[in-house]
């Protein structure tokens, strides 16, 4: 019942499209890749001097981690994480079968998660906004700091970052799913079991 409800919620419905086995595989890959790509930010924080104050050291480290991602770096990370999901949707769109007149034979994109339209729209808007911010910082940093765009990107930078990570996770899910992840795994397990049974059978025949 819960999954059925989540299946109708924007963004969350994308996750319900994939089985638990796909999430298990994708999450492992996601954690490893995220750790590796975040090393510059992590080292920038842990190598910074500990700020003065009475707060806990862990709290100070978390603050430094947040400070390590400014608007300029936010664009780089956002572009890196959002580009794969946009290309995935683009590739699926041009893979739709067409008739002799060039019209699409089927509606929607086959083999892609539910709710991809909203994800693509938000991803494109986010990339355009962060691209504008990056360009403004390079051309006129002082002038850009007084704009609404700078204010909102700085205020909601964590949300932008997490949304980009969410889109990246979707591309990893789609990669491990590969059309029919569960059946593919089941077929692989069946093949392994059959091969093992055949070896046991031959061994027993040889013993006789």
mmCIF file of C-alpha atoms in Angstrom:
data_model
loop_
_atom_site.group_PDB
_atom_site.id
_atom_site.type_symbol
_atom_site.label_atom_id
_atom_site.label_comp_id
_atom_site.label_asym_id
_atom_site.label_seq_id
_atom_site.Cartn_x
_atom_site.Cartn_y
_atom_site.Cartn_z
ATOM 1 C CA UNK A 1 0.000 0.000 0.000
ATOM 2 C CA UNK A 2 2.808 2.393 0.934
ATOM 3 C CA UNK A 3 4.662 1.727 -2.323
ATOM 4 C CA UNK A 4 1.443 2.329 -4.248
ATOM 5 C CA UNK A 5 1.038 5.725 -2.575
ATOM 6 C CA UNK A 6 4.688 6.639 -3.145
ATOM 7 C CA UNK A 7 4.228 5.621 -6.780
ATOM 8 C CA UNK A 8 1.998 8.651 -7.275
ATOM 9 C CA UNK A 9 4.211 11.214 -5.532
ATOM 10 C CA UNK A 10 6.406 13.416 -7.756
ATOM 11 C CA UNK A 11 10.114 12.478 -7.701
ATOM 12 C CA UNK A 12 9.578 9.666 -5.183
ATOM 13 C CA UNK A 13 7.702 7.670 -7.824
ATOM 14 C CA UNK A 14 10.969 7.404 -9.755
ATOM 15 C CA UNK A 15 12.446 5.297 -6.959
ATOM 16 C CA UNK A 16 9.467 2.928 -6.769
ATOM 17 C CA UNK A 17 9.956 1.962 -10.432
ATOM 18 C CA UNK A 18 13.051 -0.062 -9.524
ATOM 19 C CA UNK A 19 13.056 -3.271 -7.433
ATOM 20 C CA UNK A 20 14.876 -3.601 -4.121
ATOM 21 C CA UNK A 21 17.646 -5.659 -5.742
ATOM 22 C CA UNK A 22 18.470 -2.794 -8.096
ATOM 23 C CA UNK A 23 18.572 -0.306 -5.198
ATOM 24 C CA UNK A 24 20.927 -2.576 -3.267
ATOM 25 C CA UNK A 25 23.401 -2.763 -6.143
ATOM 26 C CA UNK A 26 23.123 0.896 -7.137
ATOM 27 C CA UNK A 27 23.492 2.188 -3.575
ATOM 28 C CA UNK A 28 26.845 0.425 -3.156
ATOM 29 C CA UNK A 29 28.158 1.957 -6.357
ATOM 30 C CA UNK A 30 26.697 5.333 -5.406
ATOM 31 C CA UNK A 31 28.445 5.431 -2.019
ATOM 32 C CA UNK A 32 31.831 4.495 -3.467
ATOM 33 C CA UNK A 33 31.647 6.981 -6.352
ATOM 34 C CA UNK A 34 30.304 9.767 -4.137
ATOM 35 C CA UNK A 35 33.153 9.289 -1.674
ATOM 36 C CA UNK A 36 35.741 9.434 -4.443
ATOM 37 C CA UNK A 37 34.245 12.507 -6.131
ATOM 38 C CA UNK A 38 33.902 14.298 -2.778
ATOM 39 C CA UNK A 39 37.536 13.883 -1.754
ATOM 40 C CA UNK A 40 38.515 17.472 -2.760
ATOM 41 C CA UNK A 41 35.732 18.889 -0.565
ATOM 42 C CA UNK A 42 36.539 16.524 2.304
ATOM 43 C CA UNK A 43 40.250 17.333 2.286
ATOM 44 C CA UNK A 44 39.556 21.068 1.968
ATOM 45 C CA UNK A 45 37.512 20.830 5.160
ATOM 46 C CA UNK A 46 39.730 18.563 7.280
ATOM 47 C CA UNK A 47 42.870 20.531 6.376
ATOM 48 C CA UNK A 48 41.284 23.843 7.439
ATOM 49 C CA UNK A 49 42.188 25.341 10.834
ATOM 50 C CA UNK A 50 39.668 24.541 13.562
ATOM 51 C CA UNK A 51 37.537 27.662 14.122
ATOM 52 C CA UNK A 52 37.397 29.226 17.561
ATOM 53 C CA UNK A 53 34.285 28.747 19.663
ATOM 54 C CA UNK A 54 32.648 26.467 22.187
ATOM 55 C CA UNK A 55 30.809 24.232 19.720
ATOM 56 C CA UNK A 56 31.763 20.594 19.218
ATOM 57 C CA UNK A 57 34.596 19.728 16.817
ATOM 58 C CA UNK A 58 32.248 17.605 14.712
ATOM 59 C CA UNK A 59 29.859 20.554 14.344
ATOM 60 C CA UNK A 60 32.737 22.764 13.239
ATOM 61 C CA UNK A 61 33.779 20.146 10.684
ATOM 62 C CA UNK A 62 30.246 19.994 9.264
ATOM 63 C CA UNK A 63 30.256 23.784 8.909
ATOM 64 C CA UNK A 64 33.584 23.616 7.087
ATOM 65 C CA UNK A 65 32.227 20.941 4.759
ATOM 66 C CA UNK A 66 29.334 23.222 3.853
ATOM 67 C CA UNK A 67 31.675 26.160 3.338
ATOM 68 C CA UNK A 68 33.869 24.058 1.058
ATOM 69 C CA UNK A 69 31.155 24.082 -1.615
ATOM 70 C CA UNK A 70 30.674 27.631 -2.871
ATOM 71 C CA UNK A 71 28.403 28.678 -5.725
ATOM 72 C CA UNK A 72 31.156 28.246 -8.309
ATOM 73 C CA UNK A 73 31.999 24.719 -7.178
ATOM 74 C CA UNK A 74 28.305 23.970 -6.840
ATOM 75 C CA UNK A 75 27.910 24.444 -10.591
ATOM 76 C CA UNK A 76 30.723 22.003 -11.321
ATOM 77 C CA UNK A 77 29.236 19.313 -9.080
ATOM 78 C CA UNK A 78 25.708 19.978 -10.327
ATOM 79 C CA UNK A 79 26.777 19.692 -13.957
ATOM 80 C CA UNK A 80 28.640 16.465 -13.205
ATOM 81 C CA UNK A 81 25.677 14.872 -11.441
ATOM 82 C CA UNK A 82 22.854 16.152 -13.679
ATOM 83 C CA UNK A 83 24.414 15.631 -17.101
ATOM 84 C CA UNK A 84 24.069 11.798 -17.014
ATOM 85 C CA UNK A 85 20.322 11.841 -16.284
ATOM 86 C CA UNK A 86 19.660 14.439 -18.998
ATOM 87 C CA UNK A 87 21.657 12.435 -21.517
ATOM 88 C CA UNK A 88 19.862 9.250 -20.458
ATOM 89 C CA UNK A 89 16.457 10.805 -21.188
ATOM 90 C CA UNK A 90 17.761 12.311 -24.433
ATOM 91 C CA UNK A 91 19.111 8.940 -25.547
ATOM 92 C CA UNK A 92 15.844 7.156 -24.665
ATOM 93 C CA UNK A 93 13.830 9.758 -26.573
ATOM 94 C CA UNK A 94 15.795 9.299 -29.785
ATOM 95 C CA UNK A 95 15.602 5.546 -29.352
ATOM 96 C CA UNK A 96 11.792 5.560 -29.715
ATOM 97 C CA UNK A 97 10.758 3.590 -32.850
ATOM 98 C CA UNK A 98 9.377 5.747 -35.677
ATOM 99 C CA UNK A 99 7.356 4.981 -38.778
ATOM 100 C CA UNK A 100 8.132 5.917 -42.382
ATOM 101 C CA UNK A 101 6.807 9.448 -41.810
ATOM 102 C CA UNK A 102 9.150 9.929 -38.864
ATOM 103 C CA UNK A 103 6.315 9.833 -36.341
ATOM 104 C CA UNK A 104 6.838 8.088 -33.018
ATOM 105 C CA UNK A 105 5.254 4.649 -32.949
ATOM 106 C CA UNK A 106 4.899 4.545 -29.161
ATOM 107 C CA UNK A 107 4.117 7.212 -26.593
ATOM 108 C CA UNK A 108 6.494 7.779 -23.702
ATOM 109 C CA UNK A 109 9.952 6.378 -23.166
ATOM 110 C CA UNK A 110 10.330 2.642 -22.750
ATOM 111 C CA UNK A 111 12.695 1.235 -20.153
ATOM 112 C CA UNK A 112 12.978 4.429 -18.127
ATOM 113 C CA UNK A 113 11.715 5.322 -14.660
ATOM 114 C CA UNK A 114 8.314 6.890 -13.998
ATOM 115 C CA UNK A 115 8.222 10.650 -13.564
ATOM 116 C CA UNK A 116 11.212 11.253 -15.846
ATOM 117 C CA UNK A 117 9.542 14.346 -17.338
ATOM 118 C CA UNK A 118 9.611 16.288 -14.081
ATOM 119 C CA UNK A 119 13.160 15.128 -13.364
ATOM 120 C CA UNK A 120 14.323 16.287 -16.808
ATOM 121 C CA UNK A 121 12.578 19.668 -16.428
ATOM 122 C CA UNK A 122 13.986 20.384 -12.955
ATOM 123 C CA UNK A 123 17.442 19.169 -13.985
ATOM 124 C CA UNK A 124 17.517 21.474 -17.005
ATOM 125 C CA UNK A 125 16.333 24.488 -14.991
ATOM 126 C CA UNK A 126 18.894 23.777 -12.262
ATOM 127 C CA UNK A 127 21.713 23.488 -14.770
ATOM 128 C CA UNK A 128 20.733 26.757 -16.480
ATOM 129 C CA UNK A 129 20.567 28.638 -13.181
ATOM 130 C CA UNK A 130 23.890 27.321 -11.927
ATOM 131 C CA UNK A 131 25.458 27.987 -15.342
ATOM 132 C CA UNK A 132 24.272 31.598 -15.154
ATOM 133 C CA UNK A 133 25.658 31.847 -11.622
ATOM 134 C CA UNK A 134 29.017 30.422 -12.653
ATOM 135 C CA UNK A 135 29.300 32.849 -15.589
ATOM 136 C CA UNK A 136 28.344 35.829 -13.439
ATOM 137 C CA UNK A 137 30.909 34.909 -10.816
ATOM 138 C CA UNK A 138 33.610 34.834 -13.461
ATOM 139 C CA UNK A 139 32.577 38.118 -15.118
ATOM 140 C CA UNK A 140 31.332 40.248 -12.227
ATOM 141 C CA UNK A 141 31.557 38.512 -8.827
ATOM 142 C CA UNK A 142 30.760 41.588 -6.719
ATOM 143 C CA UNK A 143 27.748 42.510 -8.827
ATOM 144 C CA UNK A 144 26.414 38.970 -8.771
ATOM 145 C CA UNK A 145 26.518 38.766 -4.974
ATOM 146 C CA UNK A 146 23.743 41.378 -4.802
ATOM 147 C CA UNK A 147 21.346 39.473 -7.092
ATOM 148 C CA UNK A 148 18.362 37.308 -6.177
ATOM 149 C CA UNK A 149 19.906 34.345 -7.973
ATOM 150 C CA UNK A 150 22.985 34.443 -5.761
ATOM 151 C CA UNK A 151 20.823 34.726 -2.642
ATOM 152 C CA UNK A 152 18.656 31.723 -3.495
ATOM 153 C CA UNK A 153 21.507 29.534 -4.718
ATOM 154 C CA UNK A 154 23.457 30.196 -1.542
ATOM 155 C CA UNK A 155 20.407 29.801 0.720
ATOM 156 C CA UNK A 156 19.258 26.580 -0.928
ATOM 157 C CA UNK A 157 22.644 25.251 -2.019
ATOM 158 C CA UNK A 158 22.163 22.069 0.026
ATOM 159 C CA UNK A 159 18.865 21.345 -1.726
ATOM 160 C CA UNK A 160 20.448 21.900 -5.137
ATOM 161 C CA UNK A 161 23.310 19.577 -4.244
ATOM 162 C CA UNK A 162 21.035 16.812 -2.915
ATOM 163 C CA UNK A 163 18.749 17.042 -5.936
ATOM 164 C CA UNK A 164 21.759 16.633 -8.226
ATOM 165 C CA UNK A 165 22.843 13.589 -6.213
ATOM 166 C CA UNK A 166 19.318 12.184 -6.453
ATOM 167 C CA UNK A 167 19.387 12.471 -10.250
ATOM 168 C CA UNK A 168 22.792 10.829 -10.357
ATOM 169 C CA UNK A 169 21.470 7.956 -8.256
ATOM 170 C CA UNK A 170 18.630 7.501 -10.754
ATOM 171 C CA UNK A 171 21.122 7.056 -13.583
ATOM 172 C CA UNK A 172 22.984 4.429 -11.544
ATOM 173 C CA UNK A 173 19.696 2.645 -10.870
ATOM 174 C CA UNK A 174 18.873 2.657 -14.557
ATOM 175 C CA UNK A 175 22.339 1.321 -15.324
ATOM 176 C CA UNK A 176 22.097 -1.696 -12.994
ATOM 177 C CA UNK A 177 18.449 -2.277 -13.892
ATOM 178 C CA UNK A 178 19.234 -2.543 -17.598
ATOM 179 C CA UNK A 179 15.678 -3.300 -18.627
ATOM 180 C CA UNK A 180 14.933 -6.298 -16.403
ATOM 181 C CA UNK A 181 17.344 -6.540 -13.493
ATOM 182 C CA UNK A 182 15.346 -9.021 -11.428
ATOM 183 C CA UNK A 183 14.765 -11.523 -14.234
ATOM 184 C CA UNK A 184 18.362 -11.172 -15.364
ATOM 185 C CA UNK A 185 19.571 -12.044 -11.871
ATOM 186 C CA UNK A 186 17.108 -14.905 -11.608
ATOM 187 C CA UNK A 187 18.235 -16.324 -14.952
ATOM 188 C CA UNK A 188 21.865 -16.026 -13.857
ATOM 189 C CA UNK A 189 21.124 -17.839 -10.594
ATOM 190 C CA UNK A 190 19.193 -20.560 -12.426
ATOM 191 C CA UNK A 191 22.047 -21.035 -14.869
ATOM 192 C CA UNK A 192 24.552 -21.294 -12.020
ATOM 193 C CA UNK A 193 22.360 -23.810 -10.174
ATOM 194 C CA UNK A 194 21.886 -25.884 -13.340
ATOM 195 C CA UNK A 195 25.628 -25.924 -14.008
ATOM 196 C CA UNK A 196 26.333 -26.929 -10.419
ATOM 197 C CA UNK A 197 23.731 -29.734 -10.603
ATOM 198 C CA UNK A 198 25.258 -30.971 -13.866
ATOM 199 C CA UNK A 199 28.732 -31.126 -12.282
ATOM 200 C CA UNK A 200 27.389 -33.063 -9.287
ATOM 201 C CA UNK A 201 25.591 -35.469 -11.620
ATOM 202 C CA UNK A 202 28.753 -36.116 -13.631
ATOM 203 C CA UNK A 203 30.740 -36.607 -10.447
ATOM 204 C CA UNK A 204 28.253 -39.176 -9.162
ATOM 205 C CA UNK A 205 28.264 -41.001 -12.494
ATOM 206 C CA UNK A 206 32.088 -41.148 -12.425
ATOM 207 C CA UNK A 207 32.039 -42.515 -8.895
ATOM 208 C CA UNK A 208 29.738 -45.318 -9.985
#
